[in-house]
Amino acid sequence: MVGTALLRKLPGMLLVLGVLATPVGSSAAEPSAAQEIGAGNAQFGKQKVQSENCQECHGLNGVGLAPSAPKLAGQYANYLVKQLQDFQSGARRHPVMTAMAESLSDDDRADIAAWFSSSQPMSGSGAIPSLIARDLFIRGDFNRNILPCKSCHGETGRGQYAETGSYPVIGGQHMIYLREQLRNWRAEIRTNSAGGIMNSIAKALSDEEIEALASYISGM
Ligand code: HEC
Ligand code: HEC
């Protein structure tokens, strides 16, 4: 048992140290299942989600009804682990999630992330047509330092696995949650993206553009 526990832990530790963060034998845009699911045990994760009551807001399979609680289904495991670490350390703040993440161990985070990342991926009910949003998503606006969302979050918002970690899935996410996060990045209420990249992008966006992007992306 000790041996298995160690073996189970080791890849997680390496992942945290960034040792396994470089995809081996696959392109950055197409992560292998192992990279998406990470080092955790999905079945243990399912049990932990239930015993911790995460499903009350996020749904057992990672799609909950509360529009401010993000869908977690099909999200990258290492992104989920990072967010749970950030809530625990205070790098990302939210009254409910800070409390929910407080008692989770490294194993808990890896297992829960494995469970949600292996669920049927989130999706929207068709992109809401918006020229403003589509343009920003695909082309960005270089005069205002807005990089195209597509370059990191992928053509259809499915995100991508990168050497530095993962660019999260945003396509098909709840509209209310997306809008809230873009506002939070802009107001620096959320500051946990590497190099402050999401803060500098969101600061250039108007209210109207945030509204349009959130609707457009949630439909993907
Ligand atoms: C009472 C409702 C509630 C419960 C219970 C809850 N969450 Fe959350 N969760 C939220 C909300 C709301 C957010 C969005 C926080 C924000 O706006 O920054 C969130 C955010 C998250 C995120 C960040 C996702 C992203 O896309 O960035 C993760 C991961 C997460 N929760 C996991 C969990 C886990 C694991 C549990 C159980 C241990 C849990 N949550 C329990 C409401 C809840
Ligand atoms: C240079 C890469 C890059 C570009 C370009 C980019 N993002 Fe991001 N984005 C990220 C990273 C990295 C994160 C996750 C940060 C973290 O660890 O919390 C993120 C997070 C987000 C989140 C929060 C997701 C969640 O589940 O909480 C939203 C929403 C988002 N981005 C929207 C956008 C939009 C809209 C655009 C285009 C206007 C955009 N991003 C452009 C890298 C990028």
PDB file of C-alpha atoms and ligand atoms in Angstrom:
ATOM      1  CA  MET A   1       0.000   0.000   0.000  1.00  0.00           C
ATOM      2  CA  VAL A   2       2.797   2.386   0.927  1.00  0.00           C
ATOM      3  CA  GLY A   3       4.410   1.689  -2.420  1.00  0.00           C
ATOM      4  CA  THR A   4       1.204   2.378  -4.329  1.00  0.00           C
ATOM      5  CA  ALA A   5       0.574   5.560  -2.393  1.00  0.00           C
ATOM      6  CA  LEU A   6       4.044   6.797  -3.236  1.00  0.00           C
ATOM      7  CA  LEU A   7       3.728   5.865  -6.869  1.00  0.00           C
ATOM      8  CA  ARG A   8       0.410   7.637  -7.011  1.00  0.00           C
ATOM      9  CA  LYS A   9       1.884  10.749  -5.458  1.00  0.00           C
ATOM     10  CA  LEU A  10       5.090  10.965  -7.439  1.00  0.00           C
ATOM     11  CA  PRO A  11       3.687  12.100 -10.796  1.00  0.00           C
ATOM     12  CA  GLY A  12       1.630  14.728  -8.968  1.00  0.00           C
ATOM     13  CA  MET A  13       4.723  16.055  -7.252  1.00  0.00           C
ATOM     14  CA  LEU A  14       6.620  16.115 -10.522  1.00  0.00           C
ATOM     15  CA  LEU A  15       3.740  17.905 -12.169  1.00  0.00           C
ATOM     16  CA  VAL A  16       3.736  20.570  -9.475  1.00  0.00           C
ATOM     17  CA  LEU A  17       7.463  21.015  -9.986  1.00  0.00           C
ATOM     18  CA  GLY A  18       6.844  21.392 -13.684  1.00  0.00           C
ATOM     19  CA  VAL A  19       8.901  18.320 -14.556  1.00  0.00           C
ATOM     20  CA  LEU A  20       6.066  16.615 -16.383  1.00  0.00           C
ATOM     21  CA  ALA A  21       4.555  19.824 -17.643  1.00  0.00           C
ATOM     22  CA  THR A  22       6.104  19.473 -21.079  1.00  0.00           C
ATOM     23  CA  PRO A  23       3.999  17.230 -23.252  1.00  0.00           C
ATOM     24  CA  VAL A  24       5.958  14.221 -24.417  1.00  0.00           C
ATOM     25  CA  GLY A  25       5.242  12.944 -27.882  1.00  0.00           C
ATOM     26  CA  SER A  26       2.170  15.067 -28.489  1.00  0.00           C
ATOM     27  CA  SER A  27       1.559  18.537 -29.814  1.00  0.00           C
ATOM     28  CA  ALA A  28       0.744  21.276 -27.347  1.00  0.00           C
ATOM     29  CA  ALA A  29      -2.731  21.648 -28.812  1.00  0.00           C
ATOM     30  CA  GLU A  30      -3.677  18.006 -28.378  1.00  0.00           C
ATOM     31  CA  PRO A  31      -3.049  16.859 -24.841  1.00  0.00           C
ATOM     32  CA  SER A  32      -2.971  13.172 -24.082  1.00  0.00           C
ATOM     33  CA  ALA A  33      -5.626  11.849 -21.724  1.00  0.00           C
ATOM     34  CA  ALA A  34      -2.999  11.552 -18.983  1.00  0.00           C
ATOM     35  CA  GLN A  35      -2.176  15.242 -19.222  1.00  0.00           C
ATOM     36  CA  GLU A  36      -5.817  16.221 -19.093  1.00  0.00           C
ATOM     37  CA  ILE A  37      -6.688  13.981 -16.194  1.00  0.00           C
ATOM     38  CA  GLY A  38      -3.403  14.385 -14.345  1.00  0.00           C
ATOM     39  CA  ALA A  39      -2.058  12.111 -11.655  1.00  0.00           C
ATOM     40  CA  GLY A  40      -5.160  11.666  -9.517  1.00  0.00           C
ATOM     41  CA  ASN A  41      -7.610   8.820  -9.163  1.00  0.00           C
ATOM     42  CA  ALA A  42     -10.993   9.777 -10.649  1.00  0.00           C
ATOM     43  CA  GLN A  43     -13.013   7.286  -8.580  1.00  0.00           C
ATOM     44  CA  PHE A  44     -11.523   8.554  -5.311  1.00  0.00           C
ATOM     45  CA  GLY A  45     -12.204  12.031  -6.662  1.00  0.00           C
ATOM     46  CA  LYS A  46     -15.882  11.265  -7.173  1.00  0.00           C
ATOM     47  CA  GLN A  47     -16.189  10.096  -3.549  1.00  0.00           C
ATOM     48  CA  LYS A  48     -14.389  13.194  -2.291  1.00  0.00           C
ATOM     49  CA  VAL A  49     -16.609  15.506  -4.333  1.00  0.00           C
ATOM     50  CA  GLN A  50     -19.615  13.891  -2.641  1.00  0.00           C
ATOM     51  CA  SER A  51     -18.204  13.914   0.867  1.00  0.00           C
ATOM     52  CA  GLU A  52     -17.083  17.563   0.505  1.00  0.00           C
ATOM     53  CA  ASN A  53     -20.436  18.591  -1.050  1.00  0.00           C
ATOM     54  CA  CYS A  54     -18.817  20.217  -4.074  1.00  0.00           C
ATOM     55  CA  GLN A  55     -21.717  18.913  -6.153  1.00  0.00           C
ATOM     56  CA  GLU A  56     -24.169  21.291  -4.491  1.00  0.00           C
ATOM     57  CA  CYS A  57     -22.843  24.098  -6.639  1.00  0.00           C
ATOM     58  CA  HIS A  58     -20.772  22.380  -9.338  1.00  0.00           C
ATOM     59  CA  GLY A  59     -22.922  19.274  -9.951  1.00  0.00           C
ATOM     60  CA  LEU A  60     -21.556  15.766  -9.448  1.00  0.00           C
ATOM     61  CA  ASN A  61     -20.353  15.649 -13.061  1.00  0.00           C
ATOM     62  CA  GLY A  62     -19.076  19.218 -13.068  1.00  0.00           C
ATOM     63  CA  VAL A  63     -22.076  21.007 -14.561  1.00  0.00           C
ATOM     64  CA  GLY A  64     -24.103  22.701 -11.853  1.00  0.00           C
ATOM     65  CA  LEU A  65     -27.168  24.883 -12.054  1.00  0.00           C
ATOM     66  CA  ALA A  66     -25.734  27.869 -10.148  1.00  0.00           C
ATOM     67  CA  PRO A  67     -24.667  30.300 -12.911  1.00  0.00           C
ATOM     68  CA  SER A  68     -21.916  31.868 -10.815  1.00  0.00           C
ATOM     69  CA  ALA A  69     -20.316  28.504  -9.991  1.00  0.00           C
ATOM     70  CA  PRO A  70     -18.168  27.472 -12.961  1.00  0.00           C
ATOM     71  CA  LYS A  71     -18.630  24.288 -14.910  1.00  0.00           C
ATOM     72  CA  LEU A  72     -15.670  22.025 -14.146  1.00  0.00           C
ATOM     73  CA  ALA A  73     -16.528  19.195 -16.551  1.00  0.00           C
ATOM     74  CA  GLY A  74     -13.732  18.517 -19.019  1.00  0.00           C
ATOM     75  CA  GLN A  75     -11.540  21.250 -17.547  1.00  0.00           C
ATOM     76  CA  TYR A  76      -7.783  20.575 -17.507  1.00  0.00           C
ATOM     77  CA  ALA A  77      -6.736  18.766 -14.346  1.00  0.00           C
ATOM     78  CA  ASN A  78      -3.663  20.879 -13.748  1.00  0.00           C
ATOM     79  CA  TYR A  79      -5.721  24.053 -14.136  1.00  0.00           C
ATOM     80  CA  LEU A  80      -8.205  22.739 -11.531  1.00  0.00           C
ATOM     81  CA  VAL A  81      -5.380  21.762  -9.161  1.00  0.00           C
ATOM     82  CA  LYS A  82      -3.809  25.193  -9.558  1.00  0.00           C
ATOM     83  CA  GLN A  83      -7.078  26.985  -8.793  1.00  0.00           C
ATOM     84  CA  LEU A  84      -7.643  24.896  -5.658  1.00  0.00           C
ATOM     85  CA  GLN A  85      -4.073  25.640  -4.536  1.00  0.00           C
ATOM     86  CA  ASP A  86      -4.586  29.324  -5.285  1.00  0.00           C
ATOM     87  CA  PHE A  87      -7.810  29.436  -3.235  1.00  0.00           C
ATOM     88  CA  GLN A  88      -5.965  27.720  -0.379  1.00  0.00           C
ATOM     89  CA  SER A  89      -2.938  30.026  -0.507  1.00  0.00           C
ATOM     90  CA  GLY A  90      -4.995  33.181  -0.983  1.00  0.00           C
ATOM     91  CA  ALA A  91      -3.588  33.869  -4.471  1.00  0.00           C
ATOM     92  CA  ARG A  92      -7.225  33.701  -5.630  1.00  0.00           C
ATOM     93  CA  ARG A  93      -9.900  34.877  -3.244  1.00  0.00           C
ATOM     94  CA  HIS A  94     -13.556  33.999  -2.967  1.00  0.00           C
ATOM     95  CA  PRO A  95     -15.430  33.663   0.345  1.00  0.00           C
ATOM     96  CA  VAL A  96     -17.011  30.273  -0.420  1.00  0.00           C
ATOM     97  CA  MET A  97     -14.160  28.684  -2.340  1.00  0.00           C
ATOM     98  CA  THR A  98     -11.479  29.787   0.122  1.00  0.00           C
ATOM     99  CA  ALA A  99     -13.399  27.874   2.794  1.00  0.00           C
ATOM    100  CA  MET A 100     -14.111  24.874   0.555  1.00  0.00           C
ATOM    101  CA  ALA A 101     -10.465  24.523  -0.502  1.00  0.00           C
ATOM    102  CA  GLU A 102      -8.991  25.033   2.951  1.00  0.00           C
ATOM    103  CA  SER A 103      -8.872  21.411   4.094  1.00  0.00           C
ATOM    104  CA  LEU A 104      -7.990  19.715   0.785  1.00  0.00           C
ATOM    105  CA  SER A 105      -4.705  17.788   0.612  1.00  0.00           C
ATOM    106  CA  ASP A 106      -2.504  17.356  -2.478  1.00  0.00           C
ATOM    107  CA  ASP A 107      -4.096  13.939  -3.073  1.00  0.00           C
ATOM    108  CA  ASP A 108      -7.617  15.346  -2.692  1.00  0.00           C
ATOM    109  CA  ARG A 109      -6.926  18.060  -5.253  1.00  0.00           C
ATOM    110  CA  ALA A 110      -5.404  15.616  -7.745  1.00  0.00           C
ATOM    111  CA  ASP A 111      -8.250  13.098  -7.323  1.00  0.00           C
ATOM    112  CA  ILE A 112     -11.023  15.701  -7.583  1.00  0.00           C
ATOM    113  CA  ALA A 113      -9.325  17.221 -10.644  1.00  0.00           C
ATOM    114  CA  ALA A 114      -9.091  13.753 -12.238  1.00  0.00           C
ATOM    115  CA  TRP A 115     -12.809  13.205 -11.672  1.00  0.00           C
ATOM    116  CA  PHE A 116     -14.011  16.492 -13.145  1.00  0.00           C
ATOM    117  CA  SER A 117     -11.519  16.585 -16.007  1.00  0.00           C
ATOM    118  CA  SER A 118     -12.636  13.129 -17.135  1.00  0.00           C
ATOM    119  CA  SER A 119     -16.372  14.017 -17.123  1.00  0.00           C
ATOM    120  CA  GLN A 120     -18.273  14.675 -20.328  1.00  0.00           C
ATOM    121  CA  PRO A 121     -16.812  18.074 -21.383  1.00  0.00           C
ATOM    122  CA  MET A 122     -18.808  21.261 -20.907  1.00  0.00           C
ATOM    123  CA  SER A 123     -20.429  22.778 -23.983  1.00  0.00           C
ATOM    124  CA  GLY A 124     -22.757  25.618 -24.839  1.00  0.00           C
ATOM    125  CA  SER A 125     -25.943  25.689 -26.833  1.00  0.00           C
ATOM    126  CA  GLY A 126     -24.524  27.357 -29.940  1.00  0.00           C
ATOM    127  CA  ALA A 127     -22.449  30.530 -30.263  1.00  0.00           C
ATOM    128  CA  ILE A 128     -24.501  33.703 -29.937  1.00  0.00           C
ATOM    129  CA  PRO A 129     -23.576  35.695 -33.029  1.00  0.00           C
ATOM    130  CA  SER A 130     -21.653  38.839 -32.149  1.00  0.00           C
ATOM    131  CA  LEU A 131     -19.259  40.554 -34.504  1.00  0.00           C
ATOM    132  CA  ILE A 132     -17.551  42.434 -31.678  1.00  0.00           C
ATOM    133  CA  ALA A 133     -16.905  39.254 -29.719  1.00  0.00           C
ATOM    134  CA  ARG A 134     -15.929  37.148 -32.691  1.00  0.00           C
ATOM    135  CA  ASP A 135     -13.389  39.724 -33.816  1.00  0.00           C
ATOM    136  CA  LEU A 136     -11.793  40.015 -30.390  1.00  0.00           C
ATOM    137  CA  PHE A 137     -11.785  36.265 -29.936  1.00  0.00           C
ATOM    138  CA  ILE A 138     -10.155  35.508 -33.263  1.00  0.00           C
ATOM    139  CA  ARG A 139      -8.134  38.612 -34.049  1.00  0.00           C
ATOM    140  CA  GLY A 140      -7.797  40.563 -30.817  1.00  0.00           C
ATOM    141  CA  ASP A 141      -6.935  44.239 -31.125  1.00  0.00           C
ATOM    142  CA  PHE A 142      -3.218  44.859 -31.305  1.00  0.00           C
ATOM    143  CA  ASN A 143      -3.601  48.642 -31.008  1.00  0.00           C
ATOM    144  CA  ARG A 144      -5.060  48.086 -27.550  1.00  0.00           C
ATOM    145  CA  ASN A 145      -2.763  45.182 -26.588  1.00  0.00           C
ATOM    146  CA  ILE A 146      -5.618  42.692 -26.669  1.00  0.00           C
ATOM    147  CA  LEU A 147      -4.210  39.353 -27.748  1.00  0.00           C
ATOM    148  CA  PRO A 148      -6.680  37.092 -29.547  1.00  0.00           C
ATOM    149  CA  CYS A 149      -8.380  34.807 -27.010  1.00  0.00           C
ATOM    150  CA  LYS A 150      -8.027  32.047 -29.560  1.00  0.00           C
ATOM    151  CA  SER A 151      -4.244  32.058 -29.341  1.00  0.00           C
ATOM    152  CA  CYS A 152      -4.362  30.652 -25.819  1.00  0.00           C
ATOM    153  CA  HIS A 153      -7.891  29.338 -25.302  1.00  0.00           C
ATOM    154  CA  GLY A 154      -8.090  27.681 -28.714  1.00  0.00           C
ATOM    155  CA  GLU A 155     -10.279  28.194 -31.751  1.00  0.00           C
ATOM    156  CA  THR A 156     -13.388  26.792 -30.035  1.00  0.00           C
ATOM    157  CA  GLY A 157     -12.536  27.770 -26.477  1.00  0.00           C
ATOM    158  CA  ARG A 158     -11.392  24.266 -25.533  1.00  0.00           C
ATOM    159  CA  GLY A 159      -8.163  25.689 -24.117  1.00  0.00           C
ATOM    160  CA  GLN A 160      -4.854  23.986 -24.576  1.00  0.00           C
ATOM    161  CA  TYR A 161      -2.130  22.326 -22.650  1.00  0.00           C
ATOM    162  CA  ALA A 162       0.969  24.489 -22.586  1.00  0.00           C
ATOM    163  CA  GLU A 163       4.448  24.033 -21.232  1.00  0.00           C
ATOM    164  CA  THR A 164       3.740  26.546 -18.519  1.00  0.00           C
ATOM    165  CA  GLY A 165       0.514  24.861 -17.463  1.00  0.00           C
ATOM    166  CA  SER A 166      -2.844  24.931 -19.142  1.00  0.00           C
ATOM    167  CA  TYR A 167      -4.920  27.595 -20.736  1.00  0.00           C
ATOM    168  CA  PRO A 168      -8.351  26.752 -19.387  1.00  0.00           C
ATOM    169  CA  VAL A 169     -11.395  25.602 -21.306  1.00  0.00           C
ATOM    170  CA  ILE A 170     -13.748  28.597 -21.494  1.00  0.00           C
ATOM    171  CA  GLY A 171     -16.037  27.559 -24.388  1.00  0.00           C
ATOM    172  CA  GLY A 172     -19.446  26.494 -23.079  1.00  0.00           C
ATOM    173  CA  GLN A 173     -18.814  27.915 -19.601  1.00  0.00           C
ATOM    174  CA  HIS A 174     -21.708  29.697 -17.787  1.00  0.00           C
ATOM    175  CA  MET A 175     -22.164  33.222 -19.173  1.00  0.00           C
ATOM    176  CA  ILE A 176     -22.577  34.808 -15.724  1.00  0.00           C
ATOM    177  CA  TYR A 177     -19.350  33.202 -14.491  1.00  0.00           C
ATOM    178  CA  LEU A 178     -17.374  34.307 -17.578  1.00  0.00           C
ATOM    179  CA  ARG A 179     -18.602  37.878 -17.247  1.00  0.00           C
ATOM    180  CA  GLU A 180     -17.736  37.920 -13.552  1.00  0.00           C
ATOM    181  CA  GLN A 181     -14.215  36.626 -14.158  1.00  0.00           C
ATOM    182  CA  LEU A 182     -13.522  39.138 -16.944  1.00  0.00           C
ATOM    183  CA  ARG A 183     -14.703  41.928 -14.635  1.00  0.00           C
ATOM    184  CA  ASN A 184     -12.596  40.500 -11.804  1.00  0.00           C
ATOM    185  CA  TRP A 185      -9.480  40.345 -13.976  1.00  0.00           C
ATOM    186  CA  ARG A 186     -10.105  43.921 -15.088  1.00  0.00           C
ATOM    187  CA  ALA A 187     -10.595  45.221 -11.529  1.00  0.00           C
ATOM    188  CA  GLU A 188      -7.663  43.112 -10.271  1.00  0.00           C
ATOM    189  CA  ILE A 189      -9.951  41.271  -7.882  1.00  0.00           C
ATOM    190  CA  ARG A 190      -8.489  38.154  -9.517  1.00  0.00           C
ATOM    191  CA  THR A 191      -4.741  38.310 -10.129  1.00  0.00           C
ATOM    192  CA  ASN A 192      -3.574  34.694 -10.368  1.00  0.00           C
ATOM    193  CA  SER A 193      -2.741  34.400 -14.086  1.00  0.00           C
ATOM    194  CA  ALA A 194       0.940  33.998 -14.959  1.00  0.00           C
ATOM    195  CA  GLY A 195       2.554  37.383 -15.587  1.00  0.00           C
ATOM    196  CA  GLY A 196      -0.793  39.099 -15.024  1.00  0.00           C
ATOM    197  CA  ILE A 197      -1.683  38.287 -18.630  1.00  0.00           C
ATOM    198  CA  MET A 198      -5.448  38.143 -18.064  1.00  0.00           C
ATOM    199  CA  ASN A 199      -5.363  41.428 -16.139  1.00  0.00           C
ATOM    200  CA  SER A 200      -3.687  43.314 -18.956  1.00  0.00           C
ATOM    201  CA  ILE A 201      -6.053  41.850 -21.548  1.00  0.00           C
ATOM    202  CA  ALA A 202      -9.223  42.512 -19.528  1.00  0.00           C
ATOM    203  CA  LYS A 203      -8.174  46.068 -18.654  1.00  0.00           C
ATOM    204  CA  ALA A 204      -8.462  46.993 -22.310  1.00  0.00           C
ATOM    205  CA  LEU A 205     -12.036  45.666 -22.577  1.00  0.00           C
ATOM    206  CA  SER A 206     -15.134  47.852 -22.266  1.00  0.00           C
ATOM    207  CA  ASP A 207     -18.275  46.712 -20.405  1.00  0.00           C
ATOM    208  CA  GLU A 208     -19.961  46.143 -23.748  1.00  0.00           C
ATOM    209  CA  GLU A 209     -17.086  43.982 -24.994  1.00  0.00           C
ATOM    210  CA  ILE A 210     -17.049  41.917 -21.792  1.00  0.00           C
ATOM    211  CA  GLU A 211     -20.796  41.344 -22.116  1.00  0.00           C
ATOM    212  CA  ALA A 212     -20.450  40.336 -25.770  1.00  0.00           C
ATOM    213  CA  LEU A 213     -17.467  38.036 -25.155  1.00  0.00           C
ATOM    214  CA  ALA A 214     -19.140  36.296 -22.210  1.00  0.00           C
ATOM    215  CA  SER A 215     -22.280  35.538 -24.246  1.00  0.00           C
ATOM    216  CA  TYR A 216     -20.337  34.474 -27.313  1.00  0.00           C
ATOM    217  CA  ILE A 217     -17.928  32.173 -25.449  1.00  0.00           C
ATOM    218  CA  SER A 218     -20.654  30.609 -23.293  1.00  0.00           C
ATOM    219  CA  GLY A 219     -22.430  29.483 -26.448  1.00  0.00           C
ATOM    220  CA  MET A 220     -19.408  27.648 -27.876  1.00  0.00           C
TER     221      MET A 220
HETATM  222  C1  HEC B   1     -21.664  27.011  -2.252  1.00  0.00           C
HETATM  223  C2  HEC B   1     -21.221  26.825  -3.636  1.00  0.00           C
HETATM  224  C3  HEC B   1     -19.913  26.113  -3.895  1.00  0.00           C
HETATM  225  C4  HEC B   1     -19.433  24.931  -3.351  1.00  0.00           C
HETATM  226  C5  HEC B   1     -20.104  24.037  -2.315  1.00  0.00           C
HETATM  227  C6  HEC B   1     -18.165  24.677  -4.010  1.00  0.00           C
HETATM  228  N1  HEC B   1     -17.887  25.658  -4.929  1.00  0.00           N
HETATM  229 FE1  HEC B   1     -16.264  25.734  -6.150  1.00  0.00          FE
HETATM  230  N2  HEC B   1     -16.850  27.574  -6.839  1.00  0.00           N
HETATM  231  C7  HEC B   1     -18.001  28.224  -6.441  1.00  0.00           C
HETATM  232  C8  HEC B   1     -18.008  29.560  -7.010  1.00  0.00           C
HETATM  233  C9  HEC B   1     -19.098  30.606  -6.839  1.00  0.00           C
HETATM  234  C10 HEC B   1     -16.812  29.674  -7.764  1.00  0.00           C
HETATM  235  C11 HEC B   1     -16.326  30.907  -8.537  1.00  0.00           C
HETATM  236  C12 HEC B   1     -15.363  31.675  -7.659  1.00  0.00           C
HETATM  237  C13 HEC B   1     -14.957  33.012  -8.248  1.00  0.00           C
HETATM  238  O1  HEC B   1     -15.835  33.716  -8.729  1.00  0.00           O
HETATM  239  O2  HEC B   1     -13.765  33.297  -8.259  1.00  0.00           O
HETATM  240  C14 HEC B   1     -16.122  28.403  -7.644  1.00  0.00           C
HETATM  241  C15 HEC B   1     -14.908  28.100  -8.279  1.00  0.00           C
HETATM  242  C16 HEC B   1     -14.301  26.854  -8.239  1.00  0.00           C
HETATM  243  C17 HEC B   1     -13.135  26.471  -9.015  1.00  0.00           C
HETATM  244  C18 HEC B   1     -12.416  27.335 -10.041  1.00  0.00           C
HETATM  245  C19 HEC B   1     -12.839  26.899 -11.439  1.00  0.00           C
HETATM  246  C20 HEC B   1     -12.352  27.778 -12.555  1.00  0.00           C
HETATM  247  O3  HEC B   1     -12.834  27.582 -13.695  1.00  0.00           O
HETATM  248  O4  HEC B   1     -11.498  28.626 -12.338  1.00  0.00           O
HETATM  249  C21 HEC B   1     -12.836  25.190  -8.676  1.00  0.00           C
HETATM  250  C22 HEC B   1     -11.712  24.342  -9.223  1.00  0.00           C
HETATM  251  C23 HEC B   1     -13.808  24.759  -7.685  1.00  0.00           C
HETATM  252  N3  HEC B   1     -14.686  25.794  -7.451  1.00  0.00           N
HETATM  253  C24 HEC B   1     -13.837  23.511  -7.089  1.00  0.00           C
HETATM  254  C25 HEC B   1     -14.647  23.170  -6.013  1.00  0.00           C
HETATM  255  C26 HEC B   1     -14.480  21.977  -5.222  1.00  0.00           C
HETATM  256  C27 HEC B   1     -13.427  20.924  -5.460  1.00  0.00           C
HETATM  257  C28 HEC B   1     -15.453  22.004  -4.253  1.00  0.00           C
HETATM  258  C29 HEC B   1     -15.646  21.005  -3.121  1.00  0.00           C
HETATM  259  C30 HEC B   1     -14.484  20.814  -2.263  1.00  0.00           C
HETATM  260  C31 HEC B   1     -16.232  23.221  -4.472  1.00  0.00           C
HETATM  261  N4  HEC B   1     -15.701  23.902  -5.531  1.00  0.00           N
HETATM  262  C32 HEC B   1     -17.337  23.591  -3.730  1.00  0.00           C
HETATM  263  C33 HEC B   1     -19.007  27.709  -5.642  1.00  0.00           C
HETATM  264  C34 HEC B   1     -18.919  26.559  -4.871  1.00  0.00           C
HETATM  265  C1  HEC B   2      -1.563  34.711 -23.634  1.00  0.00           C
HETATM  266  C2  HEC B   2      -2.558  33.717 -23.266  1.00  0.00           C
HETATM  267  C3  HEC B   2      -3.990  34.170 -23.051  1.00  0.00           C
HETATM  268  C4  HEC B   2      -4.776  34.938 -23.882  1.00  0.00           C
HETATM  269  C5  HEC B   2      -4.409  35.598 -25.193  1.00  0.00           C
HETATM  270  C6  HEC B   2      -6.085  34.999 -23.242  1.00  0.00           C
HETATM  271  N1  HEC B   2      -6.089  34.273 -22.089  1.00  0.00           N
HETATM  272 FE1  HEC B   2      -7.651  34.010 -20.826  1.00  0.00          FE
HETATM  273  N2  HEC B   2      -6.475  32.940 -19.561  1.00  0.00           N
HETATM  274  C7  HEC B   2      -5.147  32.628 -19.775  1.00  0.00           C
HETATM  275  C8  HEC B   2      -4.638  31.869 -18.647  1.00  0.00           C
HETATM  276  C9  HEC B   2      -3.220  31.330 -18.482  1.00  0.00           C
HETATM  277  C10 HEC B   2      -5.713  31.720 -17.744  1.00  0.00           C
HETATM  278  C11 HEC B   2      -5.716  30.979 -16.395  1.00  0.00           C
HETATM  279  C12 HEC B   2      -5.026  31.772 -15.332  1.00  0.00           C
HETATM  280  C13 HEC B   2      -5.021  31.063 -13.989  1.00  0.00           C
HETATM  281  O1  HEC B   2      -4.135  30.252 -13.755  1.00  0.00           O
HETATM  282  O2  HEC B   2      -5.930  31.302 -13.199  1.00  0.00           O
HETATM  283  C14 HEC B   2      -6.856  32.411 -18.358  1.00  0.00           C
HETATM  284  C15 HEC B   2      -8.115  32.501 -17.777  1.00  0.00           C
HETATM  285  C16 HEC B   2      -9.219  33.052 -18.376  1.00  0.00           C
HETATM  286  C17 HEC B   2     -10.563  33.042 -17.825  1.00  0.00           C
HETATM  287  C18 HEC B   2     -10.992  32.408 -16.518  1.00  0.00           C
HETATM  288  C19 HEC B   2     -11.410  30.967 -16.765  1.00  0.00           C
HETATM  289  C20 HEC B   2     -11.961  30.291 -15.546  1.00  0.00           C
HETATM  290  O3  HEC B   2     -12.395  29.131 -15.655  1.00  0.00           O
HETATM  291  O4  HEC B   2     -11.979  30.902 -14.469  1.00  0.00           O
HETATM  292  C21 HEC B   2     -11.370  33.688 -18.726  1.00  0.00           C
HETATM  293  C22 HEC B   2     -12.862  33.925 -18.595  1.00  0.00           C
HETATM  294  C23 HEC B   2     -10.534  34.103 -19.838  1.00  0.00           C
HETATM  295  N3  HEC B   2      -9.241  33.694 -19.599  1.00  0.00           N
HETATM  296  C24 HEC B   2     -11.012  34.781 -20.947  1.00  0.00           C
HETATM  297  C25 HEC B   2     -10.198  35.236 -21.979  1.00  0.00           C
HETATM  298  C26 HEC B   2     -10.683  36.059 -23.070  1.00  0.00           C
HETATM  299  C27 HEC B   2     -12.122  36.484 -23.257  1.00  0.00           C
HETATM  300  C28 HEC B   2      -9.603  36.356 -23.854  1.00  0.00           C
HETATM  301  C29 HEC B   2      -9.538  37.218 -25.098  1.00  0.00           C
HETATM  302  C30 HEC B   2     -10.072  38.578 -24.968  1.00  0.00           C
HETATM  303  C31 HEC B   2      -8.442  35.689 -23.253  1.00  0.00           C
HETATM  304  N4  HEC B   2      -8.846  35.034 -22.118  1.00  0.00           N
HETATM  305  C32 HEC B   2      -7.149  35.716 -23.766  1.00  0.00           C
HETATM  306  C33 HEC B   2      -4.393  32.976 -20.882  1.00  0.00           C
HETATM  307  C34 HEC B   2      -4.823  33.761 -21.921  1.00  0.00           C
END
